[in-house]
Tab-separated table of C-alpha atoms and ligand atoms in Angstrom:
chain	number	residue	atom	x	y	z
A	1	MET	CA	-24.135	66.767	-146.652
A	2	LYS	CA	-24.334	69.109	-144.254
A	3	ILE	CA	-27.574	71.643	-144.089
A	4	MET	CA	-27.439	75.172	-142.468
A	5	VAL	CA	-30.025	75.994	-139.831
A	6	ILE	CA	-30.691	79.596	-139.204
A	7	ASN	CA	-33.001	81.237	-136.853
A	8	GLY	CA	-34.077	84.956	-136.928
A	9	PRO	CA	-35.101	87.992	-133.838
A	10	ASN	CA	-36.583	86.479	-131.442
A	11	ILE	CA	-36.466	82.884	-131.794
A	12	ASN	CA	-33.967	82.714	-128.795
A	13	MET	CA	-36.681	83.753	-126.841
A	14	LEU	CA	-38.990	80.898	-127.786
A	15	GLY	CA	-40.397	78.526	-124.483
A	16	THR	CA	-41.459	81.806	-122.807
A	17	ARG	CA	-41.969	84.138	-126.090
A	18	GLU	CA	-45.972	84.020	-126.246
A	19	PRO	CA	-46.169	80.047	-126.209
A	20	GLU	CA	-49.556	80.344	-126.998
A	21	ILE	CA	-48.698	81.072	-130.514
A	22	TYR	CA	-44.876	79.490	-130.452
A	23	GLY	CA	-45.342	76.977	-128.168
A	24	SER	CA	-43.515	75.885	-125.043
A	25	LEU	CA	-40.128	74.155	-126.642
A	26	THR	CA	-37.133	76.616	-126.508
A	27	LEU	CA	-34.826	76.885	-129.530
A	28	ASP	CA	-32.570	74.369	-127.466
A	29	ASP	CA	-34.715	71.751	-127.407
A	30	ILE	CA	-35.961	71.958	-131.081
A	31	ILE	CA	-32.258	72.332	-132.219
A	32	ASN	CA	-31.541	68.804	-130.363
A	33	ASN	CA	-34.841	67.278	-131.868
A	34	LEU	CA	-33.626	68.413	-134.997
A	35	LYS	CA	-30.032	66.829	-134.931
A	36	ASP	CA	-31.734	63.763	-133.705
A	37	TYR	CA	-33.634	63.842	-136.783
A	38	ALA	CA	-30.731	64.782	-139.463
A	39	LYS	CA	-28.676	61.653	-138.046
A	40	THR	CA	-31.112	59.265	-139.249
A	41	LEU	CA	-30.900	61.393	-142.581
A	42	GLY	CA	-27.385	60.490	-142.813
A	43	ILE	CA	-26.731	64.213	-142.783
A	44	GLU	CA	-24.833	67.202	-140.531
A	45	LEU	CA	-26.582	70.273	-139.402
A	46	GLU	CA	-24.707	73.432	-139.080
A	47	THR	CA	-26.762	75.562	-136.570
A	48	PHE	CA	-26.753	79.663	-136.084
A	49	GLN	CA	-29.414	82.099	-134.197
A	50	SER	CA	-28.942	86.298	-134.479
A	51	ASN	CA	-30.925	88.791	-133.718
A	52	VAL	CA	-28.753	90.877	-136.116
A	53	GLU	CA	-29.817	91.050	-139.551
A	54	GLY	CA	-26.560	91.807	-141.424
A	55	GLU	CA	-25.424	88.266	-138.918
A	56	ILE	CA	-28.196	86.485	-140.591
A	57	VAL	CA	-26.744	87.486	-144.338
A	58	ASN	CA	-23.080	86.403	-143.676
A	59	THR	CA	-24.345	83.360	-142.227
A	60	ILE	CA	-26.204	82.943	-145.733
A	61	GLN	CA	-23.235	84.029	-147.399
A	62	LYS	CA	-20.592	81.694	-145.710
A	63	ALA	CA	-22.838	78.862	-146.370
A	64	LYS	CA	-21.870	78.898	-149.438
A	65	ASN	CA	-18.241	77.493	-148.745
A	66	ASP	CA	-19.615	73.786	-147.449
A	67	CYS	CA	-23.101	73.398	-146.784
A	68	SER	CA	-25.958	71.830	-149.407
A	69	GLY	CA	-28.385	73.772	-148.662
A	70	ILE	CA	-30.519	76.255	-145.868
A	71	VAL	CA	-33.336	76.097	-143.528
A	72	ILE	CA	-34.094	79.521	-142.236
A	73	ASN	CA	-36.850	80.464	-140.115
A	74	PRO	CA	-36.132	84.643	-140.660
A	75	ALA	CA	-38.958	85.521	-137.728
A	76	ALA	CA	-40.127	89.111	-137.945
A	77	TYR	CA	-37.168	89.752	-141.180
A	78	THR	CA	-39.326	87.448	-143.371
A	79	HIS	CA	-41.669	89.873	-143.657
A	80	THR	CA	-39.196	93.217	-144.235
A	81	SER	CA	-35.926	92.095	-145.377
A	82	VAL	CA	-34.351	92.457	-148.942
A	83	ALA	CA	-30.792	91.930	-147.256
A	84	ILE	CA	-31.951	88.239	-145.955
A	85	ARG	CA	-33.929	87.964	-149.788
A	86	ASP	CA	-30.811	88.829	-151.950
A	87	ALA	CA	-28.538	87.171	-149.974
A	88	ILE	CA	-30.203	83.588	-150.667
A	89	ALA	CA	-30.574	84.235	-154.224
A	90	ALA	CA	-26.973	86.172	-154.255
A	91	VAL	CA	-25.633	81.885	-152.811
A	92	GLY	CA	-28.100	80.415	-154.830
A	93	LEU	CA	-28.133	77.339	-152.415
A	94	PRO	CA	-31.789	75.436	-151.963
A	95	CYS	CA	-33.285	76.929	-149.049
A	96	VAL	CA	-36.645	75.976	-147.373
A	97	GLU	CA	-37.929	78.537	-145.280
A	98	VAL	CA	-39.944	77.471	-142.340
A	99	HIS	CA	-42.655	79.149	-139.354
A	100	LEU	CA	-43.634	77.798	-136.119
A	101	SER	CA	-46.680	80.069	-136.542
A	102	ASN	CA	-49.249	79.888	-140.157
A	103	ILE	CA	-48.074	83.393	-140.403
A	104	HIS	CA	-51.103	83.041	-143.312
A	105	ASN	CA	-53.703	82.924	-140.306
A	106	ARG	CA	-52.329	85.622	-138.406
A	107	GLU	CA	-51.896	89.799	-138.574
A	108	GLU	CA	-52.045	90.627	-142.417
A	109	PHE	CA	-48.658	92.318	-142.252
A	110	ARG	CA	-47.372	88.571	-141.577
A	111	LYS	CA	-49.378	87.131	-144.618
A	112	ASN	CA	-46.629	89.003	-147.225
A	113	SER	CA	-42.726	87.276	-147.317
A	114	LEU	CA	-40.124	88.902	-148.876
A	115	THR	CA	-38.090	85.333	-148.538
A	116	ALA	CA	-40.370	83.143	-149.871
A	117	PRO	CA	-40.085	83.980	-153.411
A	118	VAL	CA	-36.511	82.957	-153.424
A	119	CYS	CA	-36.945	79.301	-151.127
A	120	ILE	CA	-37.733	76.216	-153.094
A	121	GLY	CA	-40.898	76.305	-150.911
A	122	GLN	CA	-42.146	77.611	-147.393
A	123	ILE	CA	-43.720	75.190	-144.186
A	124	ALA	CA	-45.722	77.198	-141.517
A	125	GLY	CA	-47.995	76.380	-138.991
A	126	PHE	CA	-47.024	72.891	-137.698
A	127	GLY	CA	-45.037	74.379	-134.469
A	128	ALA	CA	-41.247	72.657	-133.843
A	129	ASN	CA	-42.421	69.902	-136.615
A	130	SER	CA	-41.747	72.821	-139.453
A	131	TYR	CA	-38.360	72.281	-139.265
A	132	LYS	CA	-38.093	68.524	-139.419
A	133	LEU	CA	-40.724	68.304	-143.036
A	134	GLY	CA	-38.615	71.732	-143.876
A	135	LEU	CA	-35.206	69.528	-143.874
A	136	GLN	CA	-36.995	66.335	-144.899
A	137	GLY	CA	-38.558	68.774	-148.370
A	138	LEU	CA	-34.874	69.965	-148.526
A	139	VAL	CA	-32.938	67.019	-148.152
A	140	ASP	CA	-35.439	64.970	-150.797
A	141	TYR	CA	-35.105	68.113	-152.696
A	142	ILE	CA	-31.054	68.095	-153.189
A	143	ASN	CA	-30.811	64.720	-153.365
A	144	ALA	CA	-32.905	64.796	-156.595
A	145	THR	CA	-31.677	67.435	-157.826
B	201	DQA	C1	-42.146	83.608	-137.062
B	201	DQA	C2	-43.432	84.168	-137.824
B	201	DQA	C3	-43.134	85.817	-137.493
B	201	DQA	O1	-44.343	86.641	-138.173
B	201	DQA	C4	-42.408	86.123	-136.707
B	201	DQA	O2	-42.398	87.759	-136.924
B	201	DQA	C5	-41.392	85.435	-135.722
B	201	DQA	C6	-41.876	83.764	-135.452
B	201	DQA	C7	-42.934	81.840	-136.940
B	201	DQA	O3	-42.078	81.150	-136.579
B	201	DQA	O4	-44.006	81.532	-136.783
B	201	DQA	O5	-40.879	85.749	-135.031
B	201	DQA	O6	-41.393	83.362	-138.169
């Protein structure tokens, strides 16, 4: 089984970006830890990060070719992107939305996710662990369907 892991804008700046909110791990740290975890689940990961909305849409569409599901942190696009929401709905792959921070206890504008309604679930607030929990939930969901 292969899972696509997608990260949106400014996630490439983790480590130095507002560490009091997002922690001190870099995106490479998070991805390497997640790949180790994926091995224990016996699955393969493909990973992608972009600051560009259309590139994220292209990657979601590409995942349909050879992936069984998607873990996505759409970052700021969570709150704005109809295009990413529509791409998730269009490919029909099970998708889990993850966030490092708890978007529900921050600014008002972060509380609304345009993407969560087309995902099987959302995990927010557990730092880097959100990715692990999201991946585990997605794999369990796929195995059960
Ligand atoms: C984020 C939360 C978003 O509101 C924010 O724009 C991000 C990161 C998170 O992982 O906590 O860039 O998705």
